Amino acid sequence: MNLKRAPGVHARPALLAPLLTALLVALPHAGSQTAPATPGTPTTPQERRVRSGAPLSAAEQARLQALVSRVRPATVRVEQCRATQCDDPDGLGSGVLISEDGLVLTAYHVIQGAPDLSVQLLNKTRYPAQVIGYNDQDDLALLRVNVPKGTPFLPLAAARPAVGDTALAIGNGGGAFLTPKTGRLLGLDSDPGRADFPPGTLEMNAPLIPGDSGGPVVNVRGEVTGIVSYIRVTQNGQPRSYAVPVSTTDARVAALKRGEKRDAPVIGIGLGGVFSELFFLPSAGFQELTKLLDLGDTPGAFFTSVSRGSPAAQAGLKPLVLNGDAKRVSGDIVTAVNGKRIVNFAEFQYAVRAYQPGDTVTLSVLRDGKPLEVKVTLVGRSKLSN
């Protein structure tokens, strides 16, 4: 649990959790919300997504299954370990070879922070992997692996996919080895509503699970249309998987090939524990929550953790601290970033992500009910201490 405790006093999450659950029930949009559509993308819901895709027909399944023998040899298991010492890797994901000279495209979160990386081919041979470039904001990374000449690879798609297209994914979900899964594209330009997840993703109903991240989403022509990024389960228990779209003209992939390493800007705060569902707490929800926790009268973003050595720590920002009766002892409320009004943690994240590492922003903060201005210089996420 990330929630800090007041000195000498034990917070009682068992007391607080039922109260927050009641708040979420009363405010059904507090825990989930969709950010506005990316400018320039279709805004009519029917143009962007469908509620559920029709089951794959026998003919569609057969076409995708016929691709497996061609696609699987070009996919890899990405492991956080040395190629010569990999009995128990620190992390596991998937990837896909996209060139004959050993370029592997994967998700950035699969390789983030790993001191050593290796990939395993279909024949179970492991090779060391070197990070060529990454894009934290869009969750993409490019590796180079000295694979043998003639190792299969897959081309990137030349055309944008369409809602309703069938899709084949290959990955290592649950520790399995290069397992195929099929589904249908339900939406384009989907946005998770969280600044720390990539925007503009492909949404599909393939039953992917952790470990499949970084693997390819392939169309019926055997072209890579996306790289698996994040996975969720709907309220009805249906799987939803999301992939970062890629193509032959993708400027982000070109930048990775040039060696670009692009960090997302952060200040080093988190919202966790029993509060992790309150990213999108609206103003009305804040007013209800303050009756429980004494947060003050002005809605804003509160947080439960500050990373060691981070800009937030250096600026003296104070996370939420509760006493044994689940009442606030201390904790800053951020109400604006460079004058842009914010009312919850999600808006705080989006406001920060509008800048770049190295930029200095001014936070409007309420501390014990008193306003103050705090200047913070953003850093790249990879620079933060774990």
Coordinates of C-alpha atoms in Angstrom, one line a residue:
M1 CA 0.0 0.0 0.0
N2 CA 1.5 3.4 -1.0
L3 CA -0.5 5.4 1.5
K4 CA 1.8 7.1 4.0
R5 CA 1.1 6.9 7.7
A6 CA 1.2 9.8 10.2
P7 CA 4.2 9.4 12.6
G8 CA 3.2 7.0 15.4
V9 CA -0.3 6.6 14.2
H10 CA -1.6 3.6 12.1
A11 CA -3.9 4.4 9.3
R12 CA -6.8 2.0 9.0
P13 CA -7.5 1.2 5.3
A14 CA -10.2 -1.3 6.4
L15 CA -12.1 1.7 7.7
L16 CA -11.5 3.9 4.6
A17 CA -12.0 1.3 1.8
P18 CA -15.8 0.8 2.3
L19 CA -16.3 4.6 2.3
L20 CA -14.4 5.0 -0.9
T21 CA -16.3 2.1 -2.5
A22 CA -19.6 3.8 -1.6
L23 CA -18.3 7.0 -3.2
L24 CA -17.4 5.2 -6.4
V25 CA -20.8 3.6 -6.6
A26 CA -22.5 7.0 -6.1
L27 CA -20.2 8.6 -8.7
P28 CA -19.9 5.9 -11.4
H29 CA -17.6 8.0 -13.6
A30 CA -15.1 8.7 -10.9
G31 CA -13.0 5.6 -11.6
S32 CA -13.1 5.5 -15.4
Q33 CA -13.4 8.1 -18.1
T34 CA -12.4 8.6 -21.7
A35 CA -10.2 11.6 -22.7
P36 CA -11.3 13.7 -25.6
A37 CA -10.6 12.3 -29.1
T38 CA -7.2 13.2 -30.5
P39 CA -7.5 16.3 -32.7
G40 CA -7.8 15.4 -36.4
T41 CA -9.4 11.9 -35.8
P42 CA -13.0 11.0 -36.5
T43 CA -15.3 12.0 -33.6
T44 CA -18.4 10.2 -34.5
P45 CA -18.5 7.1 -32.3
Q46 CA -19.7 4.8 -35.1
E47 CA -16.7 5.9 -37.1
R48 CA -14.2 5.2 -34.4
R49 CA -15.4 2.0 -32.7
V50 CA -18.2 -0.6 -32.2
R51 CA -19.5 -1.9 -29.0
S52 CA -18.6 -5.5 -29.8
G53 CA -17.3 -7.3 -32.8
A54 CA -19.1 -10.1 -34.5
P55 CA -17.6 -13.5 -33.8
L56 CA -15.0 -14.6 -36.4
S57 CA -16.5 -16.9 -39.0
A58 CA -15.0 -20.3 -39.8
A59 CA -13.5 -18.8 -43.0
E60 CA -11.9 -15.9 -41.1
Q61 CA -10.5 -18.2 -38.5
A62 CA -9.0 -20.4 -41.2
R63 CA -7.3 -17.5 -43.0
L64 CA -5.7 -16.3 -39.7
Q65 CA -4.7 -19.8 -38.7
A66 CA -3.0 -20.2 -42.1
L67 CA -0.8 -17.2 -41.2
V68 CA 0.5 -18.7 -38.0
S69 CA 3.2 -20.8 -39.5
R70 CA 4.5 -17.7 -41.4
V71 CA 4.2 -15.2 -38.6
R72 CA 5.3 -17.2 -35.6
P73 CA 9.0 -17.6 -36.7
A74 CA 9.3 -13.8 -37.0
T75 CA 8.1 -13.2 -33.4
V76 CA 10.3 -13.4 -30.3
R77 CA 10.1 -13.7 -26.6
V78 CA 11.7 -10.7 -24.9
E79 CA 13.4 -11.4 -21.6
Q80 CA 15.0 -9.1 -19.0
C81 CA 18.2 -11.1 -18.5
R82 CA 21.5 -12.0 -20.1
A83 CA 21.3 -14.4 -23.0
T84 CA 23.7 -16.7 -21.1
Q85 CA 22.0 -16.4 -17.7
C86 CA 18.2 -16.5 -18.3
D87 CA 16.8 -19.3 -16.2
D88 CA 14.7 -16.7 -14.2
P89 CA 14.2 -13.5 -16.1
D90 CA 13.2 -10.3 -14.3
G91 CA 10.6 -9.5 -16.9
L92 CA 8.9 -11.1 -19.8
G93 CA 7.2 -9.8 -23.0
S94 CA 7.0 -10.2 -26.7
G95 CA 8.3 -8.6 -29.9
V96 CA 8.5 -9.0 -33.6
L97 CA 11.4 -8.9 -36.1
I98 CA 10.7 -6.2 -38.8
S99 CA 13.9 -6.3 -40.8
E100 CA 16.4 -8.8 -42.1
D101 CA 19.2 -7.2 -40.1
G102 CA 17.6 -8.0 -36.7
L103 CA 15.5 -5.0 -35.8
V104 CA 12.9 -6.0 -33.2
L105 CA 9.9 -3.8 -32.4
T106 CA 8.3 -4.2 -29.0
A107 CA 6.5 -2.2 -26.3
Y108 CA 8.7 0.2 -24.2
H109 CA 7.2 -1.0 -20.9
V110 CA 8.5 -4.5 -21.7
I111 CA 12.1 -3.3 -21.6
Q112 CA 11.9 -0.3 -19.4
G113 CA 14.7 -0.1 -16.8
A114 CA 16.2 -3.5 -17.8
P115 CA 20.0 -3.6 -17.4
D116 CA 20.2 -6.7 -19.7
L117 CA 17.9 -7.9 -22.5
S118 CA 17.8 -11.0 -24.6
V119 CA 15.3 -12.4 -27.1
Q120 CA 14.4 -16.0 -27.8
L121 CA 13.5 -17.2 -31.3
L122 CA 11.1 -19.9 -32.2
N123 CA 13.9 -22.5 -32.1
K124 CA 14.6 -21.5 -28.5
T125 CA 17.9 -19.9 -29.2
R126 CA 18.7 -16.8 -27.2
Y127 CA 20.5 -13.7 -28.4
P128 CA 21.6 -10.5 -26.6
A129 CA 19.5 -7.5 -27.5
Q130 CA 20.5 -3.8 -27.6
V131 CA 18.1 -0.9 -27.2
I132 CA 18.3 1.3 -30.3
G133 CA 15.6 3.7 -29.5
Y134 CA 12.4 4.1 -27.5
N135 CA 9.3 6.3 -27.2
D136 CA 7.9 6.3 -23.6
Q137 CA 4.8 8.3 -24.5
D138 CA 3.7 5.9 -27.3
D139 CA 5.0 2.8 -25.6
L140 CA 7.3 1.7 -28.4
A141 CA 10.9 0.4 -28.4
L142 CA 13.3 -0.8 -31.0
L143 CA 16.0 -3.4 -30.3
R144 CA 18.8 -4.8 -32.4
V145 CA 19.6 -8.5 -32.3
N146 CA 22.4 -10.3 -34.3
V147 CA 20.1 -13.0 -35.6
P148 CA 21.4 -15.5 -38.3
K149 CA 21.0 -14.4 -41.9
G150 CA 17.7 -15.6 -43.3
T151 CA 15.8 -15.3 -40.0
P152 CA 12.1 -14.5 -41.0
F153 CA 10.8 -11.0 -40.4
L154 CA 7.4 -9.3 -41.0
P155 CA 6.8 -6.1 -43.0
L156 CA 4.9 -3.2 -41.4
A157 CA 1.5 -2.5 -42.9
A158 CA 1.2 -0.2 -45.8
A159 CA -2.4 0.9 -45.1
R160 CA -4.3 1.9 -42.1
P161 CA -6.6 -0.9 -40.7
A162 CA -10.4 -0.6 -40.5
V163 CA -12.9 -1.2 -37.7
G164 CA -14.1 -4.8 -38.1
D165 CA -10.8 -6.2 -39.6
T166 CA -9.7 -9.5 -38.3
A167 CA -6.4 -9.7 -36.3
L168 CA -3.9 -12.3 -35.3
A169 CA -1.6 -11.7 -32.3
I170 CA 1.4 -13.7 -31.3
G171 CA 2.8 -13.4 -27.7
N172 CA 4.0 -15.0 -24.6
G173 CA 1.1 -14.3 -22.3
G174 CA 1.1 -16.1 -18.9
G175 CA 4.6 -17.5 -19.6
A176 CA 3.4 -19.4 -22.7
F177 CA 5.7 -19.5 -25.7
L178 CA 4.7 -17.6 -28.9
T179 CA 1.0 -18.5 -28.7
P180 CA -1.4 -17.2 -31.4
K181 CA -4.7 -15.5 -30.5
T182 CA -7.3 -14.1 -32.8
G183 CA -9.9 -11.4 -32.7
R184 CA -11.5 -8.4 -34.4
L185 CA -10.6 -4.7 -34.4
L186 CA -13.3 -2.8 -32.5
G187 CA -11.9 0.7 -32.7
L188 CA -9.3 3.0 -34.0
D189 CA -7.8 6.0 -32.1
S190 CA -9.0 4.6 -28.8
D191 CA -7.8 6.6 -25.8
P192 CA -7.5 5.0 -22.3
G193 CA -8.1 8.3 -20.6
R194 CA -4.8 8.1 -18.7
A195 CA -1.8 10.2 -19.7
D196 CA 0.6 7.4 -18.8
F197 CA -1.0 5.0 -21.3
P198 CA -0.5 5.6 -25.1
P199 CA -3.2 7.5 -26.9
G200 CA -4.6 6.6 -30.4
T201 CA -4.5 2.8 -30.0
L202 CA -6.2 0.0 -31.9
E203 CA -8.9 -1.7 -29.7
M204 CA -9.6 -5.4 -30.3
N205 CA -11.3 -8.3 -28.5
A206 CA -8.5 -10.8 -28.8
P207 CA -8.1 -12.5 -25.3
L208 CA -4.6 -11.2 -24.6
I209 CA -3.0 -11.3 -21.1
P210 CA 0.2 -9.9 -19.5
G211 CA 3.2 -11.3 -21.3
D212 CA 1.6 -10.7 -24.7
S213 CA 2.7 -7.0 -24.5
G214 CA 5.1 -6.0 -27.2
G215 CA 3.9 -8.7 -29.6
P216 CA 2.6 -8.0 -33.1
V217 CA -1.0 -7.6 -34.3
V218 CA -1.0 -8.9 -37.8
N219 CA -3.6 -8.4 -40.6
V220 CA -4.7 -11.0 -43.1
R221 CA -1.8 -10.1 -45.4
G222 CA 0.8 -10.9 -42.7
E223 CA 1.7 -7.3 -42.1
V224 CA 2.2 -5.8 -38.7
T225 CA -0.5 -3.2 -38.0
G226 CA 0.1 -2.7 -34.3
I227 CA 2.2 -3.5 -31.2
V228 CA 0.3 -4.8 -28.1
S229 CA 0.5 -2.2 -25.3
Y230 CA -2.2 -2.6 -22.6
I231 CA -5.0 -4.9 -21.7
R232 CA -8.2 -4.5 -19.6
V233 CA -11.3 -6.4 -18.8
T234 CA -14.7 -4.7 -19.2
Q235 CA -17.4 -4.6 -16.5
N236 CA -19.0 -7.5 -18.2
G237 CA -15.8 -9.5 -18.0
Q238 CA -15.0 -9.2 -21.7
P239 CA -11.3 -8.8 -22.7
R240 CA -10.2 -5.7 -24.4
S241 CA -6.7 -5.4 -25.8
Y242 CA -5.0 -2.3 -27.2
A243 CA -2.1 -1.9 -29.6
V244 CA -0.1 1.0 -30.8
P245 CA -0.7 1.3 -34.6
V246 CA 2.4 1.1 -36.8
S247 CA 2.9 1.4 -40.6
T248 CA 5.6 1.8 -43.2
T249 CA 5.2 5.6 -43.1
D250 CA 5.1 5.8 -39.3
A251 CA 7.3 8.8 -38.2
R252 CA 7.7 7.3 -34.7
V253 CA 9.3 4.1 -36.1
A254 CA 11.6 6.1 -38.3
A255 CA 12.7 8.1 -35.2
L256 CA 13.4 4.9 -33.3
K257 CA 15.6 3.7 -36.2
R258 CA 17.5 7.0 -36.0
G259 CA 18.2 6.2 -32.3
E260 CA 15.7 8.6 -30.7
K261 CA 15.2 7.9 -27.0
R262 CA 12.2 9.9 -25.9
D263 CA 11.2 10.0 -22.3
A264 CA 7.9 11.0 -21.0
P265 CA 8.0 14.1 -18.6
V266 CA 7.2 13.4 -15.0
I267 CA 7.6 15.1 -11.6
G268 CA 7.6 11.9 -9.5
I269 CA 4.2 11.5 -7.7
G270 CA 1.7 8.6 -7.6
L271 CA -1.8 7.9 -6.6
G272 CA -2.1 4.4 -5.1
G273 CA -3.5 2.1 -2.5
V274 CA -7.2 2.5 -1.7
F275 CA -7.2 5.7 -3.8
S276 CA -6.0 4.1 -7.1
E277 CA -9.5 4.2 -8.6
L278 CA -9.9 8.0 -8.1
F279 CA -7.8 9.2 -11.0
F280 CA -10.8 10.9 -12.6
L281 CA -12.6 12.1 -9.4
P282 CA -14.8 15.0 -10.6
S283 CA -15.4 18.1 -8.6
A284 CA -18.6 16.8 -7.1
G285 CA -16.7 13.6 -6.0
F286 CA -14.0 15.7 -4.4
Q287 CA -16.6 17.6 -2.4
E288 CA -18.0 14.3 -1.1
L289 CA -14.5 12.9 -0.4
T290 CA -13.5 16.0 1.6
K291 CA -16.4 15.2 4.0
L292 CA -14.5 12.0 4.8
L293 CA -10.9 13.1 4.7
D294 CA -10.9 16.9 5.3
L295 CA -9.2 17.7 2.0
G296 CA -10.4 21.3 1.9
D297 CA -13.1 23.1 -0.1
T298 CA -11.2 23.6 -3.4
P299 CA -11.1 20.5 -5.7
G300 CA -7.7 19.5 -7.0
A301 CA -5.2 16.7 -7.4
F302 CA -3.9 14.9 -4.3
F303 CA -1.3 12.1 -4.4
T304 CA -0.2 9.4 -2.0
S305 CA 3.5 9.0 -2.9
V306 CA 6.6 11.0 -3.9
S307 CA 9.5 9.2 -5.5
R308 CA 12.8 9.6 -3.8
G309 CA 15.1 12.2 -5.4
S310 CA 12.3 13.3 -7.9
P311 CA 11.5 16.9 -8.8
A312 CA 8.5 16.6 -6.5
A313 CA 10.7 15.5 -3.6
Q314 CA 13.2 18.3 -4.3
A315 CA 10.4 20.9 -4.4
G316 CA 9.0 19.6 -1.1
L317 CA 5.6 18.5 -2.3
K318 CA 3.8 16.6 0.4
P319 CA 1.8 13.4 -0.2
L320 CA -1.5 12.6 1.6
V321 CA -1.0 11.5 5.2
L322 CA -3.9 10.2 7.2
N323 CA -4.3 9.5 10.9
G324 CA -5.9 6.4 12.4
D325 CA -9.4 7.7 11.9
A326 CA -8.7 8.2 8.1
K327 CA -8.6 11.9 8.4
R328 CA -6.0 14.0 6.6
V329 CA -3.0 15.1 8.7
S330 CA -1.2 16.7 5.8
G331 CA -1.0 16.6 2.0
D332 CA -0.9 19.1 -0.8
I333 CA -3.7 19.8 -3.2
V334 CA -2.6 20.9 -6.7
T335 CA -5.1 23.1 -8.4
A336 CA -3.3 24.3 -11.6
V337 CA -0.2 23.7 -13.8
N338 CA 1.1 26.9 -15.3
G339 CA -2.2 28.5 -14.7
K340 CA -4.2 25.6 -16.3
R341 CA -6.9 24.6 -13.8
I342 CA -7.0 20.9 -12.8
V343 CA -9.4 19.1 -10.5
N344 CA -8.1 15.6 -10.3
F345 CA -5.0 13.4 -10.7
A346 CA -5.7 12.5 -14.3
E347 CA -5.9 16.1 -15.3
F348 CA -2.7 16.7 -13.5
Q349 CA -1.0 14.0 -15.5
Y350 CA -2.3 15.3 -18.8
A351 CA -1.1 18.8 -17.9
V352 CA 2.4 17.7 -17.1
R353 CA 2.6 15.5 -20.3
A354 CA 2.0 18.6 -22.4
Y355 CA 5.6 19.6 -21.7
Q356 CA 9.0 18.1 -22.2
P357 CA 11.7 16.9 -19.8
G358 CA 13.8 19.9 -18.8
D359 CA 10.8 22.3 -18.8
T360 CA 10.0 24.1 -15.6
V361 CA 6.4 24.5 -14.7
T362 CA 4.7 26.3 -11.9
L363 CA 2.2 24.4 -9.7
S364 CA -0.6 26.2 -7.8
V365 CA -0.8 24.4 -4.5
L366 CA -3.0 24.5 -1.5
R367 CA -1.1 23.5 1.7
D368 CA -3.1 23.5 4.9
G369 CA -5.6 25.7 3.1
K370 CA -3.0 28.4 2.1
P371 CA -2.1 29.0 -1.6
L372 CA 1.5 28.8 -2.7
E373 CA 3.3 28.6 -6.1
V374 CA 5.9 25.8 -6.5
K375 CA 8.3 25.6 -9.4
V376 CA 9.2 22.1 -10.6
T377 CA 11.6 21.1 -13.4
L378 CA 10.4 18.0 -15.2
V379 CA 12.6 15.0 -15.8
G380 CA 12.3 12.0 -18.1
R381 CA 10.6 9.0 -16.4
S382 CA 13.7 6.8 -16.9
K383 CA 15.7 9.2 -14.6
L384 CA 13.5 8.5 -11.6
S385 CA 14.7 6.2 -8.8
N386 CA 12.7 3.0 -8.4

